[in-house]
CSV table of C-alpha atoms in Angstrom, one decimal:
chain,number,residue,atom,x,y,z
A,282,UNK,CA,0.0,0.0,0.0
A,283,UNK,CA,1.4,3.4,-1.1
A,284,UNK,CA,1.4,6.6,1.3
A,285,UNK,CA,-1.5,8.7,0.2
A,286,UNK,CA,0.6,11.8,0.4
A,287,UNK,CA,-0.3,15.4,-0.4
A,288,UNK,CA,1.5,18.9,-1.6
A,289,UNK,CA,3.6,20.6,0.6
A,290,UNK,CA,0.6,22.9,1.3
A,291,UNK,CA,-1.1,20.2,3.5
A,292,UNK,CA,0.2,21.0,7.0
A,293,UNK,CA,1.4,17.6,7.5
A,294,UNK,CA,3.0,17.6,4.8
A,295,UNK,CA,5.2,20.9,5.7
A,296,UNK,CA,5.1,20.2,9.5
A,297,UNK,CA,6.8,16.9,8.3
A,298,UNK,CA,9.8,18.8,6.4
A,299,UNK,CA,10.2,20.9,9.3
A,300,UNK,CA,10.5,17.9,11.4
A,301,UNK,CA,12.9,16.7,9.1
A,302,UNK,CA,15.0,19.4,9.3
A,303,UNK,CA,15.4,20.4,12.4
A,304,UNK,CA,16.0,16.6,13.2
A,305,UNK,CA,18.5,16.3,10.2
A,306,UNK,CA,20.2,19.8,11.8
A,307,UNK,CA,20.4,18.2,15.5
A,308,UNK,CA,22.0,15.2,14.3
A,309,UNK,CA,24.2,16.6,12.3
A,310,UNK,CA,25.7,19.1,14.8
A,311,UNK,CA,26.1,16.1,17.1
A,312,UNK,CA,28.3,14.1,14.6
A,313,UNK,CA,30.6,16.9,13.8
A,314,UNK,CA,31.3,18.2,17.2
A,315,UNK,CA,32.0,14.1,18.5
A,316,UNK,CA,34.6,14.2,15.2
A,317,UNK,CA,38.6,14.2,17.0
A,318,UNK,CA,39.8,16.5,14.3
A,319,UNK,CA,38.0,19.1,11.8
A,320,UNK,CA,41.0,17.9,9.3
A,321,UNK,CA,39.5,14.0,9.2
A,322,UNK,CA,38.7,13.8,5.4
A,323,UNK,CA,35.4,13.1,4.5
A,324,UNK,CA,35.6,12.7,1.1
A,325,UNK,CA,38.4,12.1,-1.1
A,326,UNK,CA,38.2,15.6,-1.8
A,327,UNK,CA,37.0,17.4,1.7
A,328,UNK,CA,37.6,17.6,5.3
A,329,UNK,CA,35.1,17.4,7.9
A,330,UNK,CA,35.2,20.8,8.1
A,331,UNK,CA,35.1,22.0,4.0
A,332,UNK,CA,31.8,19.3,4.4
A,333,UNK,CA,30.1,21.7,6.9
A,334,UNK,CA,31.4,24.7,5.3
A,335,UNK,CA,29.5,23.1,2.1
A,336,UNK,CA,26.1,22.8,4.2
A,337,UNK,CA,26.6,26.1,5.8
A,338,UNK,CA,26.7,28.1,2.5
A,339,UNK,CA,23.4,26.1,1.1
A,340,UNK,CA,21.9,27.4,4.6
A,341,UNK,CA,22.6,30.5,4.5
A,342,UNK,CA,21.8,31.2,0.8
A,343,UNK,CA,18.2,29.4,1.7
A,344,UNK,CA,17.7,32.3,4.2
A,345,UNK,CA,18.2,34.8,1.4
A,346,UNK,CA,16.0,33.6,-0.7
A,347,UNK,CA,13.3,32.9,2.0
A,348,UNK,CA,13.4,35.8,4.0
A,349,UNK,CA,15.0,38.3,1.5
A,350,UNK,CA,17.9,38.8,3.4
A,351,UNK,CA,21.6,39.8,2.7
A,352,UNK,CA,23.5,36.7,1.7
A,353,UNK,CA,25.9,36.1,4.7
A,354,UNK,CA,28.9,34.5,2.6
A,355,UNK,CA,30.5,37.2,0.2
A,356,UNK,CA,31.2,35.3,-3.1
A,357,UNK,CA,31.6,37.5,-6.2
A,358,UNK,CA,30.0,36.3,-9.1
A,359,UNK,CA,28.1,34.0,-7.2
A,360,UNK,CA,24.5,34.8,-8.6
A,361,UNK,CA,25.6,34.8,-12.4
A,362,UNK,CA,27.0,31.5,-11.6
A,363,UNK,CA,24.1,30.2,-10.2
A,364,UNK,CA,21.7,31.2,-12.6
A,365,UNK,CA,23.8,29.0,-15.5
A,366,UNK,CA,24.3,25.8,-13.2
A,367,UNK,CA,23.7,22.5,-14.2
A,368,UNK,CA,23.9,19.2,-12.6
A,369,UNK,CA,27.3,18.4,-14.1
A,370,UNK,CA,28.6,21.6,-13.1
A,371,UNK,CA,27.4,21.7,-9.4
A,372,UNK,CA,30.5,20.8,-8.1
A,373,UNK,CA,32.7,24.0,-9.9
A,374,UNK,CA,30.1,26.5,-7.8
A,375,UNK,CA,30.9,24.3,-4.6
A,376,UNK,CA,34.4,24.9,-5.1
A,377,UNK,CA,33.8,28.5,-6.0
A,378,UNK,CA,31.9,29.2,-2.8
A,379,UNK,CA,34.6,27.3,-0.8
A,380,UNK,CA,37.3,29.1,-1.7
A,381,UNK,CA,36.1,32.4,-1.0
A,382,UNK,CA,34.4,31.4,2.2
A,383,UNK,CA,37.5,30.3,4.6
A,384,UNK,CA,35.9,29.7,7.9
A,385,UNK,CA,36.8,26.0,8.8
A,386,UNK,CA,35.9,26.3,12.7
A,387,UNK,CA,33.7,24.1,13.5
A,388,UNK,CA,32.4,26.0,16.4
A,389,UNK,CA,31.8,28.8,14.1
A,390,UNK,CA,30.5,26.8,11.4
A,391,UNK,CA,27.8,24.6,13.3
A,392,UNK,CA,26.3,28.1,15.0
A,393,UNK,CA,26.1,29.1,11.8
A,394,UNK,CA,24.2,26.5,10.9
A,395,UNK,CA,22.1,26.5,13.6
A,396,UNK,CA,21.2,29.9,13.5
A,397,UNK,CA,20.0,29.7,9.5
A,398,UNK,CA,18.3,26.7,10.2
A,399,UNK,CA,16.3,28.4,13.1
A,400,UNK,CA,15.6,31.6,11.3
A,401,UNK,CA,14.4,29.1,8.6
A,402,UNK,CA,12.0,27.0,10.3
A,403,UNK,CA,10.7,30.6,11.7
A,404,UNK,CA,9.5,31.7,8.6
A,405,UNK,CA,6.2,32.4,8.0
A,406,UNK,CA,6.6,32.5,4.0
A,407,UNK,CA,4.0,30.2,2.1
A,408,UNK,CA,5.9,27.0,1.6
A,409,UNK,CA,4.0,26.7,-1.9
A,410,UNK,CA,6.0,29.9,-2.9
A,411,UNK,CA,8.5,29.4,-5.2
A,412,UNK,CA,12.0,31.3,-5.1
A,413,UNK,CA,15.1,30.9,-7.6
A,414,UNK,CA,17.4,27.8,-7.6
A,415,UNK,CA,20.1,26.6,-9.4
A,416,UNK,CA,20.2,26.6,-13.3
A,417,UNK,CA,17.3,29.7,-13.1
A,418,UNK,CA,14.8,26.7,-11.9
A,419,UNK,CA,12.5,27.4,-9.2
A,420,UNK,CA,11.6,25.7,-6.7
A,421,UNK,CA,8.7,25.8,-3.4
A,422,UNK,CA,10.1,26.7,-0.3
A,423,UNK,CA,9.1,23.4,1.2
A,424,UNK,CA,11.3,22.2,-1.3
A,425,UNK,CA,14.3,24.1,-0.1
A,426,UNK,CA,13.4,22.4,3.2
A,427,UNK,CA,13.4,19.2,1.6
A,428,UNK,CA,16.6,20.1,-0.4
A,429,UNK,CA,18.8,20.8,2.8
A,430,UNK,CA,17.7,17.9,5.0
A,431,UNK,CA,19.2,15.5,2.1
A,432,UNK,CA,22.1,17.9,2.1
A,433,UNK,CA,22.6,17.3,6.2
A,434,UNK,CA,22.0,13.7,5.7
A,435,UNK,CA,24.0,12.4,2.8
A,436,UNK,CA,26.9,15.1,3.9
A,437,UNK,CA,26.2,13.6,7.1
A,438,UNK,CA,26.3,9.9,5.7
A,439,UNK,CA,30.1,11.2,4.2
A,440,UNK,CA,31.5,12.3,7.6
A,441,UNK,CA,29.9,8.9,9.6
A,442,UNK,CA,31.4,7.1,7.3
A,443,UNK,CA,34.8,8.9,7.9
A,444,UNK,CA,34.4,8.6,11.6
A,445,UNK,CA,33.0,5.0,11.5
A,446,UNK,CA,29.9,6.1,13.5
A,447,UNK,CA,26.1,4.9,13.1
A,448,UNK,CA,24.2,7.1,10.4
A,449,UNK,CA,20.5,6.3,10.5
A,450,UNK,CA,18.8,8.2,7.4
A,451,UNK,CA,14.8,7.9,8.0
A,452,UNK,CA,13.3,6.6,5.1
A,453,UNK,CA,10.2,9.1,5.6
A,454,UNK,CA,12.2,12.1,5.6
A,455,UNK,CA,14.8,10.9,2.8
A,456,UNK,CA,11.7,10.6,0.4
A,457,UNK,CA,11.2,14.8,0.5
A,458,UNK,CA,13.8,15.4,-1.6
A,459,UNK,CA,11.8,13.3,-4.4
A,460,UNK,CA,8.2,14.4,-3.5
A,461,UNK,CA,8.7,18.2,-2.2
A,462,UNK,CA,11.9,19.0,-4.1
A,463,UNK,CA,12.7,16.9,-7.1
A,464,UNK,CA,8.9,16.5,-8.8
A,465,UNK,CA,7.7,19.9,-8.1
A,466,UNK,CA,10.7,21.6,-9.5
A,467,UNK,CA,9.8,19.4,-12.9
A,468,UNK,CA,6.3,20.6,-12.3
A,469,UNK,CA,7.0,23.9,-12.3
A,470,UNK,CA,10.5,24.9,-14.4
A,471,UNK,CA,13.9,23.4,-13.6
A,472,UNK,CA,15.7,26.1,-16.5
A,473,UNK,CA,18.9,25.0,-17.5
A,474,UNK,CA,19.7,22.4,-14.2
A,475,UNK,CA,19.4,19.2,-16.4
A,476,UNK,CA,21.7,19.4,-19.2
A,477,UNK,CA,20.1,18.4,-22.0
A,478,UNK,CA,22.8,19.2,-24.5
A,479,UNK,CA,24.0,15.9,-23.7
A,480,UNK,CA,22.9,13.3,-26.3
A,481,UNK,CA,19.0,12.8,-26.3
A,482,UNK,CA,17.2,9.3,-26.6
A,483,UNK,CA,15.9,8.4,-30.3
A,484,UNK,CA,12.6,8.4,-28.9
A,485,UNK,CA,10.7,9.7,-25.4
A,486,UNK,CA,11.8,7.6,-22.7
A,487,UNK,CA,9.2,7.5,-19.4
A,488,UNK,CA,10.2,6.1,-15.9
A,489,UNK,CA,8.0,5.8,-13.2
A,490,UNK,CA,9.1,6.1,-9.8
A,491,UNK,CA,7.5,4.2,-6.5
A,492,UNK,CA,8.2,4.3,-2.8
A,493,UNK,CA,6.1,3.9,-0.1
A,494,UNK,CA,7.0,7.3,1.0
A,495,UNK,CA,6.3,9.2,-1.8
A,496,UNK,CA,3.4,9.8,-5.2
A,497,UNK,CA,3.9,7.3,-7.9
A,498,UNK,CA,5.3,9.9,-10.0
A,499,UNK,CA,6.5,9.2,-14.1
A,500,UNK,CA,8.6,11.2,-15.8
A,501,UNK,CA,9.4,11.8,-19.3
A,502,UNK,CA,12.3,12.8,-21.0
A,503,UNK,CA,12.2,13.8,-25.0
A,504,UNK,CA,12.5,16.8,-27.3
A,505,UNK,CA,15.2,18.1,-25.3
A,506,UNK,CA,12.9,18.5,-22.5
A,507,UNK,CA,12.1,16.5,-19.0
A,508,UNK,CA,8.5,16.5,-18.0
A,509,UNK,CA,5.8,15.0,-15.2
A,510,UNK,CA,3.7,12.5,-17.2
A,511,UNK,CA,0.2,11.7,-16.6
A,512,UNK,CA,0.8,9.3,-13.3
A,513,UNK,CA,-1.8,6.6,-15.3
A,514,UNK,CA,0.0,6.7,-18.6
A,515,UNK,CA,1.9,4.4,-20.4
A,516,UNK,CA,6.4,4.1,-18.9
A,517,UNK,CA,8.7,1.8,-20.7
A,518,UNK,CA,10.9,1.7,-16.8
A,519,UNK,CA,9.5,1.4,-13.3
A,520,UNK,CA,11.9,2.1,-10.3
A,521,UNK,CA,10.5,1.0,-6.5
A,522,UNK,CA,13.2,2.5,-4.4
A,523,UNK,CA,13.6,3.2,-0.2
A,524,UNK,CA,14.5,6.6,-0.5
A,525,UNK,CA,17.6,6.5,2.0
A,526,UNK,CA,19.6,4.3,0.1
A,527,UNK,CA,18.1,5.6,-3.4
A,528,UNK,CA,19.1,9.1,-2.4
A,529,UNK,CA,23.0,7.4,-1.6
A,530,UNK,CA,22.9,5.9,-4.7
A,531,UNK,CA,22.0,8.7,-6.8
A,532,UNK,CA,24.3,11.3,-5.2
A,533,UNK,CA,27.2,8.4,-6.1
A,534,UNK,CA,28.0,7.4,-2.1
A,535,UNK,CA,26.6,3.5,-2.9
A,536,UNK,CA,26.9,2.3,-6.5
A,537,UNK,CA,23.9,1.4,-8.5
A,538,UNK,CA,24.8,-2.5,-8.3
A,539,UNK,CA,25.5,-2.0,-4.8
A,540,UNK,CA,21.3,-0.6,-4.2
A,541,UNK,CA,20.0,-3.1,-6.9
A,542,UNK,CA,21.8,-6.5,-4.6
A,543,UNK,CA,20.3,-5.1,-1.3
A,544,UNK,CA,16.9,-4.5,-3.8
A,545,UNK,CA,17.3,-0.9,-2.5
A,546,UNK,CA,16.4,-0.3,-6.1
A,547,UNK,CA,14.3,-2.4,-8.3
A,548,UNK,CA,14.3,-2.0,-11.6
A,549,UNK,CA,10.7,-3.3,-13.9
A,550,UNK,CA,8.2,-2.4,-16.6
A,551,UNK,CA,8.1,-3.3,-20.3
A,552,UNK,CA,11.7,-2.2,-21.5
A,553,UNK,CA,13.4,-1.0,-18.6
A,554,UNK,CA,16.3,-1.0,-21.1
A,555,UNK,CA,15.5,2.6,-22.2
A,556,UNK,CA,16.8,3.9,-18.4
A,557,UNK,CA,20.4,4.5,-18.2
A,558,UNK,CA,19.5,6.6,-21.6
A,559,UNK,CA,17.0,8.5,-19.5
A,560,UNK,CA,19.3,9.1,-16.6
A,561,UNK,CA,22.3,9.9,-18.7
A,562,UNK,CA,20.2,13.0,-18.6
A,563,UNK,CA,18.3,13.0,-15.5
A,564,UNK,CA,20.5,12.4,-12.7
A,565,UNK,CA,21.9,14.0,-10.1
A,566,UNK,CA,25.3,15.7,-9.1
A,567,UNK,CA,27.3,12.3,-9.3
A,568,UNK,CA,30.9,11.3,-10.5
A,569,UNK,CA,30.0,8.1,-11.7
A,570,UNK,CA,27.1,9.6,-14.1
A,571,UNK,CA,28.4,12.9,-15.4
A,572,UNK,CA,29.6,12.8,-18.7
């Protein structure tokens, strides 16, 4: 039996994201300030503390766009670059943001976090109003919600890992970033975040995507163009994912055969050949899918 869940305009539904985050923040600050040393690396690429410099800069831009406010972190250019993002190019901004935002103590860093995170979950904006994103897409500000707790959890997954401690992700509050963030954004413009200059499919391609956590949600990709299908039409790919390990696997921290053993991800319908040609367009910000 599927969740019958609803837009982020249903309270539930937005008192859940703000559950989510506010758990996903607590947790978080608890793991970094029980790491021995802000110089562990968390990545091949970061430290423990470039990782919560990373989530502190998405946190703080969130408050801008939210409340209006003065961005906190002084990045020139930072706005022209973001308005030109895509997916395969996320990680030139994060290295642009990083570089001219040097603050690596932790201290420092998680009451930053803290405090954006508070002034966000005191807003009183509409959470079906939409504000600028990456690539000139727009997305809800429930979706911005839903955006940083998967940013606090699979950052949080990287620095666990690191540290060899327990990282629960919650199944419930992984599955926002598909049903507040991800869907809507392709409901209502996503601009230039999906590169679609990459080679297109000789025909549409349509995927339908299942949890228990989220709408049964198909989407198309043809023309050029990424779209939410009817959810009773015709797919040629069904995916039935749990959310926490999808969300791993999709932001490259599990590989794709490593979620399809555990059946993580299960992959049906009539020619389920056609996906790796749909998500050589739709994917996200991961190493072992960009071109």
């Amino acid at each position: 039996m599927l969740f019958d869940v609803t837009d982020v305009g249903d309270p539930s539904r937005w008192g859940l994201a703000k559950t989510a985050l506010r758990a996903a923040a607590d947790r978080f600050t608890e793991l970094v300030a029980a790491a021995p040393s802000p110089t562990v690396m968390a990545t091949a690429d970061w430290t423990v503390a470039d990782t919560v410099a990373h989530v502190v800069s998405i946190a703080v831009l969130y408050v801008s766009r939210v409340d209006g406010a003065e961005l906190a972190i002084r990045v020139p250019g930072l706005e022209d670059m973001l308005a030109v993002t895509n997916v395969d190019t996320v990680a030139d901004v994060n290295s642009h943001v990083l570089a001219h935002f040097p603050e690596r103590d932790p201290s420092v860093l998680l009451s930053q976090l803290n405090g954006a995170v508070g002034t966000l979950l005191a807003t009183t904006a509409d959470p079906r109003s939409t504000v600028s994103w990456l690539g000139s897409s727009r997305v809800t500000v429930g979706g911005l919600f839903a955006h940083l707790t998967n940013e606090l959890l699979v950052h949080g997954w990287d620095i666990a890992r690191a540290l060899r401690h327990p990282w629960p992700m919650p199944d419930a509050h992984a599955a926002l970033y598909w049903d507040l963030f991800m869907f809507d954004m392709l409901r209502d413009t996503y601009g230039v975040l999906l590169n679609t200059e990459l080679p297109m499919p000789g025909h549409p391609v349509s995927v339908q995507f299942r949890s228990r956590y989220t709408p049964t949600t198909t989407l198309t990709l043809g023309d050029g163009k990424v779209w939410v299908a009817p959810p009773d039409g015709p797919f040629d790919a069904r995916v039935t994912f749990r959310p926490a390990r999808f969300n791993l696997m999709m932001f490259g921290r599990i590989s794709i055969a490593q979620a399809v053993l555990r059946r993580d991800v299960v992959v049906g319908g009539p020619r389920p050949w056609r996906l790796p040609a749909f998500l050589r367009v739709v994917h996200m910000p991961n190493g072992r899918l960009t071109p």
